[in-house]
Amino acid sequence: MLAAKFVSRSSFRHSWTRFASTAATTPAASYRLVVIGGGAAGLAVSSTLAQALGKNEVAVIEPSPVHYQQPLFTFVGGGLKDFSETHRPTADVVSPDARLIQQAAAEIDPEASTVTLADGSKVAYDFLVVATGIELNFAGIKGLEDAIGKNGVASNYSPKYVQNTYEFLQNTTKGNALFTMPATPIKCAGAPQKIAYLADEIFREKGVRSNVTINYYTGLGKIFAVDKYADAMNAAAKDRDVNVNLFHDLVAVDGPAKKATFKVLGDGPRAGESITVPYDFLHVTPPMKPLDFIKNSSIANAAGYVDVNQFTLQHNKYSNIYSLGDCSSLPTSKTAAAAAAQSQVLKHNLLNQIRGSDAPAAEYNGYTSCPLVTGKHKLVLAEFSGYTGAPQETFFFNQAKEHAFSYWLTADILPALYWNSMLKGTWAGPAPIRKLTNPTNIN
């Protein structure tokens, strides 16, 4: 069961009015539901609930005027998609029944049920969904901010630098091509290695592969978290002569000298050492972190993520707060596929609470998916539970095998589902399809 039943809207309004009067401030704008974040997770929730609760009962706080479909960035960096396909105006993808507040959130006060915006104004809520995502921390690597976008340094994780990836790969004809994965939690944990395989293909097509050494450096101890897919990716790397270096975390970049420095992690004989490697091309996956206003709030756990029940997605302390997606404490991979599955659970539980229903809570099982592109028309479609590590494959064939169907699905079908269904709250993942396409779920 959820931690608390419905608390009437009028009681929330009364509490807020009394607070505002005591503080001698202008009363805040007030909404039945406030969603912080206009990314995939936030829109999957707000679109459905705005329709269910009525016009202007839901507010979406999102500072960016542009919404990006980030899973497409790998295809852009590999020269397989045009950047124009990855983005639309935020105002065009937020539900017309919701109010878009085009500002950044600066503070959450869960005791007063208010959010303070960047301009100092406040927004009051009856219920709050936090879906801010996480922040790219380019400053976390010494010298990276000065080097990226030039000096052969690019990153598919940023709309600012993703187009540099293909440009710089085209200009690389010899030397070392380096691809990095940090030791911090990141979104789309397969993306750091996907671009290495696409680079291999680009170099082969240009006839320069024999002149380029490809090295993949990861701060983690495995190439992929789930053994079934780790075996597949190790085989893919070996087949393409991609050198995999475990427990190597990028800590510094010298752009003018074209050198990258890694710290050796783990407990091996070289742990704690630093090694410096020359590069001709460097693709960086920056470390990532929770946004400061989340980390500094009482809604966060010790690591800075929104502290929610891993099954119901309801906050462990504040019953009128929920969270999903990358900013949440849910112990699974941070992907759009995970957010889609989480959104269905969250909406079910939150609407039950709003309506005062005693219906059993829906539970999220940790499902996530990471489509691992290994070349043009080749892809390993990893689907699994981040809670158990068990594969949860949608199709009857072995999805750890590189397959053209998996590539077509990811490159052409999923983007259409994203724009036309997920952002409108009507796509909650492939579980219903799996009942038909892989009913025994034999993997």
XYZ file of C-alpha atoms in Angstrom:
443
model
C 0.000 0.000 0.000
C 1.083 3.581 -0.479
C 2.374 5.494 2.509
C -0.615 7.810 2.721
C -4.089 8.246 1.335
C -5.383 11.274 -0.474
C -5.125 14.562 1.365
C -7.759 16.958 0.115
C -6.787 19.762 -2.168
C -8.528 22.281 0.053
C -6.422 21.308 3.071
C -3.250 21.799 1.055
C -4.532 25.166 -0.145
C -5.394 26.163 3.416
C -1.960 25.152 4.678
C -0.247 27.087 1.922
C -2.394 30.196 2.416
C -1.583 30.201 6.118
C 2.134 29.800 5.350
C 2.103 32.603 2.793
C 0.270 34.921 5.176
C 2.737 34.217 7.956
C 5.666 34.884 5.648
C 4.055 38.149 4.498
C 4.808 37.329 0.862
C 2.801 37.253 -2.332
C 0.909 33.939 -2.450
C 2.464 31.415 -4.798
C 0.864 30.112 -7.936
C -0.715 26.826 -6.910
C -1.342 23.553 -8.749
C -2.782 20.160 -8.002
C 0.392 18.610 -9.395
C 3.783 20.088 -10.198
C 6.256 18.126 -12.317
C 9.855 19.346 -12.212
C 11.444 18.352 -15.506
C 10.285 18.409 -19.096
C 12.410 15.508 -20.263
C 11.159 12.086 -21.301
C 10.243 10.982 -17.771
C 8.526 14.212 -16.780
C 6.448 14.449 -19.941
C 5.399 10.793 -19.819
C 3.831 11.563 -16.450
C 2.558 15.108 -16.946
C 0.824 14.425 -20.261
C -1.383 11.702 -18.776
C -2.094 13.460 -15.491
C -2.842 16.804 -17.114
C -5.588 15.096 -19.062
C -6.843 13.205 -16.004
C -6.866 16.185 -13.612
C -8.067 18.861 -16.007
C -6.676 21.898 -17.775
C -4.061 23.939 -15.855
C -4.184 21.657 -12.801
C -0.696 20.403 -13.719
C 2.399 22.587 -14.087
C 5.651 21.497 -15.756
C 8.778 23.343 -14.652
C 11.404 23.157 -17.399
C 14.016 25.818 -18.237
C 15.149 24.527 -21.636
C 13.301 25.886 -24.676
C 14.340 22.759 -26.594
C 13.500 19.126 -25.899
C 16.082 16.582 -27.110
C 15.545 12.928 -27.880
C 18.882 11.956 -26.394
C 18.933 8.278 -27.478
C 19.410 9.510 -31.045
C 22.673 11.283 -30.215
C 24.697 8.094 -30.772
C 23.330 7.871 -34.313
C 24.194 11.528 -34.940
C 27.732 11.050 -33.635
C 28.140 8.024 -35.873
C 26.895 9.868 -38.946
C 23.726 7.776 -39.211
C 21.133 10.444 -38.350
C 20.864 14.184 -38.845
C 20.928 16.374 -35.765
C 17.663 18.017 -36.841
C 15.846 14.761 -36.030
C 16.794 14.941 -32.348
C 14.938 17.984 -31.092
C 11.687 19.952 -30.991
C 10.572 23.074 -29.095
C 9.667 22.232 -25.511
C 6.390 24.133 -25.851
C 5.379 21.762 -28.653
C 5.827 18.572 -26.619
C 4.268 19.644 -23.305
C 0.592 18.721 -23.035
C -1.743 21.606 -23.974
C -3.662 20.797 -20.783
C -0.603 21.579 -18.644
C 0.970 24.904 -17.758
C 4.607 25.190 -18.883
C 6.761 27.245 -16.525
C 9.869 28.049 -18.541
C 12.260 28.481 -15.613
C 14.690 26.429 -13.594
C 13.719 25.136 -10.172
C 16.057 26.459 -7.470
C 14.741 24.949 -4.245
C 12.199 22.436 -2.973
C 10.565 22.938 0.415
C 8.706 19.683 1.069
C 7.380 20.880 4.418
C 5.625 23.865 2.814
C 4.904 21.988 -0.444
C 6.511 24.694 -2.552
C 9.116 24.973 -5.285
C 11.177 28.158 -5.566
C 12.077 29.163 -9.094
C 15.258 30.798 -10.368
C 13.645 34.246 -10.281
C 12.711 33.813 -6.609
C 8.998 33.237 -7.158
C 7.304 30.211 -5.623
C 5.008 27.530 -6.959
C 2.812 25.582 -4.524
C 1.729 22.017 -5.093
C -0.549 19.382 -3.664
C 1.587 16.675 -5.222
C 5.071 16.805 -6.691
C 6.856 14.624 -9.245
C 10.600 15.167 -9.549
C 12.018 14.191 -12.953
C 14.953 16.551 -13.438
C 17.423 14.059 -14.873
C 21.090 14.385 -13.953
C 23.755 16.909 -14.861
C 26.732 16.480 -17.192
C 29.801 17.413 -15.165
C 32.407 18.399 -17.746
C 34.182 20.377 -15.033
C 34.771 17.110 -13.176
C 37.619 16.288 -15.557
C 40.577 18.671 -15.452
C 41.066 20.546 -18.716
C 38.018 19.061 -20.440
C 35.970 22.270 -20.607
C 38.817 23.999 -22.461
C 39.467 21.073 -24.796
C 36.037 19.841 -25.823
C 34.674 20.893 -29.196
C 38.201 21.239 -30.526
C 41.535 19.417 -30.128
C 39.854 16.248 -31.446
C 37.639 16.021 -28.326
C 33.889 15.398 -28.619
C 30.975 13.933 -26.664
C 27.727 12.379 -27.848
C 26.170 13.266 -24.506
C 25.856 16.969 -25.263
C 23.804 18.580 -28.042
C 26.545 21.199 -28.173
C 29.283 18.712 -29.057
C 27.575 15.676 -30.599
C 28.062 16.894 -34.173
C 31.792 17.281 -33.491
C 32.013 13.517 -33.007
C 31.366 12.585 -36.628
C 33.359 15.573 -37.889
C 36.428 14.625 -35.864
C 36.099 10.924 -36.711
C 36.107 11.824 -40.397
C 39.342 13.737 -39.866
C 41.073 10.904 -37.988
C 43.337 8.859 -40.244
C 45.972 7.507 -37.848
C 47.055 7.300 -34.202
C 44.944 6.618 -31.118
C 41.166 6.932 -30.876
C 40.078 6.853 -27.233
C 36.573 6.312 -25.832
C 35.826 6.782 -22.135
C 33.279 5.710 -19.532
C 33.380 7.316 -16.045
C 33.096 5.563 -12.712
C 30.013 7.611 -11.734
C 26.423 6.578 -12.472
C 25.471 7.915 -15.912
C 22.488 7.923 -18.232
C 22.483 5.364 -21.043
C 25.470 3.392 -19.822
C 25.928 1.624 -23.150
C 26.498 4.790 -25.177
C 30.202 5.217 -24.279
C 31.117 1.996 -26.074
C 28.557 2.173 -28.904
C 30.415 5.023 -30.564
C 33.659 3.006 -30.437
C 32.109 0.324 -32.653
C 30.689 2.915 -35.038
C 34.119 4.558 -35.208
C 35.653 1.201 -36.135
C 33.206 0.958 -39.019
C 33.897 4.533 -40.139
C 37.641 3.933 -40.142
C 37.235 0.703 -42.112
C 35.068 2.422 -44.719
C 37.705 5.139 -45.079
C 40.439 2.532 -45.461
C 42.420 3.797 -42.447
C 41.497 1.226 -39.784
C 44.949 -0.391 -39.835
C 46.463 2.985 -38.973
C 44.170 3.697 -35.993
C 44.270 2.015 -32.580
C 40.930 2.026 -30.764
C 40.983 1.968 -26.963
C 37.931 1.867 -24.687
C 38.608 3.003 -21.123
C 36.008 2.413 -18.423
C 36.182 3.254 -14.748
C 34.110 0.145 -14.014
C 35.178 -3.445 -13.623
C 33.002 -4.868 -16.426
C 32.198 -3.825 -19.970
C 28.472 -4.206 -19.145
C 26.635 -4.896 -15.903
C 24.636 -7.973 -17.005
C 26.758 -11.029 -17.769
C 24.777 -12.177 -20.812
C 25.310 -8.869 -22.576
C 28.808 -8.367 -21.170
C 29.816 -11.568 -22.939
C 28.296 -10.247 -26.181
C 30.059 -6.887 -25.905
C 33.403 -8.446 -25.064
C 33.015 -10.549 -28.199
C 32.070 -7.475 -30.249
C 35.108 -5.577 -28.979
C 37.425 -8.500 -29.707
C 35.978 -8.949 -33.195
C 36.593 -5.257 -33.978
C 40.017 -5.110 -32.312
C 38.810 -2.607 -29.702
C 41.119 -2.714 -26.692
C 39.082 -2.723 -23.459
C 40.733 -1.221 -20.383
C 38.818 -1.786 -17.149
C 39.151 0.343 -13.996
C 40.584 3.316 -15.934
C 38.840 6.591 -15.097
C 39.567 9.725 -17.156
C 40.721 12.523 -14.840
C 42.444 15.084 -17.103
C 42.661 16.203 -20.728
C 45.468 18.307 -22.207
C 43.863 19.569 -25.418
C 46.810 21.386 -27.016
C 49.130 18.426 -26.350
C 46.397 15.898 -27.201
C 46.961 13.776 -24.099
C 44.472 12.078 -21.786
C 45.265 11.046 -18.220
C 43.546 8.152 -16.473
C 43.533 7.056 -12.848
C 43.664 3.311 -12.275
C 40.909 2.191 -9.904
C 40.114 -1.132 -8.285
C 42.417 -3.162 -6.052
C 44.941 -4.442 -8.579
C 48.701 -3.910 -8.399
C 48.471 -0.620 -10.347
C 45.558 0.826 -8.380
C 46.065 4.497 -7.641
C 48.490 5.042 -10.492
C 47.954 7.597 -13.233
C 48.710 6.908 -16.869
C 48.843 9.436 -19.704
C 47.927 8.399 -23.238
C 48.358 10.425 -26.455
C 45.271 10.645 -28.644
C 44.249 11.804 -32.099
C 40.541 11.473 -31.339
C 38.925 11.441 -27.890
C 35.262 10.748 -27.168
C 34.470 11.641 -23.567
C 31.537 10.504 -21.497
C 31.638 13.067 -18.692
C 30.965 12.145 -15.079
C 27.407 12.960 -14.064
C 25.781 14.120 -10.854
C 22.433 15.073 -9.334
C 21.440 18.716 -9.675
C 22.588 20.792 -6.705
C 19.115 21.926 -5.675
C 18.072 18.258 -5.436
C 21.232 17.173 -3.667
C 20.864 19.967 -1.111
C 17.213 19.207 -0.416
C 15.789 17.016 2.324
C 14.151 14.880 -0.367
C 17.564 13.496 -1.403
C 19.387 10.450 -0.070
C 23.055 10.511 0.926
C 24.148 10.176 -2.704
C 22.020 13.149 -3.787
C 19.225 11.284 -5.571
C 15.521 11.634 -4.764
C 14.881 9.044 -2.069
C 11.940 6.938 -3.226
C 10.618 3.442 -2.668
C 12.130 1.329 -5.419
C 8.837 -0.413 -6.146
C 6.129 2.271 -5.760
C 8.269 5.345 -6.664
C 6.734 7.246 -3.750
C 9.083 9.253 -1.535
C 10.192 7.430 1.587
C 9.416 10.413 3.833
C 7.069 12.794 2.012
C 3.972 10.944 0.857
C 2.914 13.597 -1.681
C 6.215 13.417 -3.578
C 7.209 10.917 -6.268
C 10.220 10.627 -8.538
C 11.307 8.688 -11.597
C 14.033 8.661 -14.196
C 17.681 9.550 -13.807
C 17.323 11.774 -10.715
C 15.611 9.087 -8.645
C 17.278 6.652 -6.256
C 15.911 3.651 -8.156
C 18.783 1.133 -8.383
C 18.570 0.390 -12.088
C 20.152 1.678 -15.284
C 19.237 5.244 -16.220
C 17.560 4.930 -19.628
C 14.481 6.212 -21.432
C 13.179 2.647 -21.476
C 13.375 2.513 -17.692
C 11.596 5.869 -17.423
C 8.774 4.614 -19.649
C 8.159 1.585 -17.428
C 8.472 3.668 -14.275
C 5.988 6.253 -15.543
C 3.179 3.709 -15.736
C 3.741 2.614 -12.145
C 4.031 6.170 -10.849
C 0.873 7.367 -12.607
C -1.134 4.429 -11.303
C -0.019 4.980 -7.715
C -0.283 8.753 -7.741
C -3.774 8.754 -9.246
C -4.871 6.179 -6.680
C -3.602 8.464 -3.939
C -5.258 11.554 -5.403
C -8.573 9.718 -5.729
C -8.365 8.123 -2.293
C -8.409 4.606 -3.719
C -7.504 1.579 -1.621
C -6.446 -0.360 -4.710
C -3.115 -2.196 -4.394
C -0.066 -0.228 -5.437
C 1.572 -1.011 -8.765
C 5.206 -2.094 -8.466
C 8.178 -1.401 -10.721
C 10.410 -4.447 -11.228
C 13.564 -2.613 -12.333
C 13.018 -3.124 -16.072
C 15.380 -1.232 -18.336
C 16.763 -1.562 -21.834
C 19.991 -0.533 -23.478
C 20.170 -0.929 -27.270
C 23.873 -1.475 -27.973
C 24.676 -0.329 -31.514
C 27.643 -2.228 -32.925
C 27.560 -0.927 -36.503
C 25.275 0.062 -39.334
C 22.308 -2.315 -39.139
C 23.845 -4.206 -36.207
C 22.663 -4.011 -32.611
C 22.559 -6.017 -29.394
C 19.212 -5.317 -27.713
C 19.857 -5.624 -23.981
C 16.686 -5.812 -21.873
C 16.880 -6.726 -18.217
C 15.909 -5.944 -14.659
C 18.378 -3.658 -12.973
C 17.192 -5.089 -9.652
C 17.964 -8.733 -10.360
C 20.192 -8.647 -13.440
C 17.880 -11.137 -15.136
C 17.233 -10.600 -18.880
C 13.661 -9.561 -19.752
C 13.753 -9.911 -23.512
C 10.753 -8.940 -25.604
C 11.415 -11.121 -28.634
C 11.737 -14.858 -29.151
C 15.303 -14.705 -30.533
C 18.478 -14.292 -28.496
C 18.795 -10.503 -28.196
C 22.452 -10.765 -27.141
C 23.218 -11.546 -30.785
C 23.850 -8.654 -33.176
C 20.748 -8.331 -35.290
C 19.517 -6.094 -38.122
C 15.933 -6.246 -36.784
C 17.084 -4.857 -33.426
C 18.874 -2.049 -35.234
C 15.811 -1.173 -37.339
C 13.619 -1.212 -34.249
C 15.948 1.135 -32.371
C 16.854 3.476 -35.219
C 13.430 3.862 -36.835
C 10.560 2.557 -34.700
C 11.549 3.681 -31.202
C 12.102 7.337 -32.227
C 8.560 7.449 -33.606
C 7.227 5.840 -30.421
C 9.151 8.391 -28.390
C 7.661 11.472 -30.083
C 4.172 10.122 -30.735
C 3.520 7.961 -27.690
C 5.993 8.170 -24.794
C 5.928 11.957 -24.500
C 2.138 11.803 -24.628
C 2.055 9.277 -21.792
C 0.737 6.353 -23.813
C 3.897 4.207 -24.067
C 4.884 2.345 -20.939
C 7.347 -0.115 -22.414
C 7.091 -3.452 -24.222
C 5.633 -5.608 -21.426
C 2.239 -6.030 -23.168
C 3.983 -6.896 -26.452
C 6.195 -9.445 -24.710
C 3.133 -11.531 -23.858
C 2.730 -12.164 -27.578
C 6.275 -12.120 -28.916
C 8.066 -13.990 -26.120
C 5.450 -15.455 -23.783
C 7.819 -17.924 -22.159
C 10.570 -15.282 -21.858
C 13.223 -17.941 -22.424
C 16.650 -16.254 -22.569
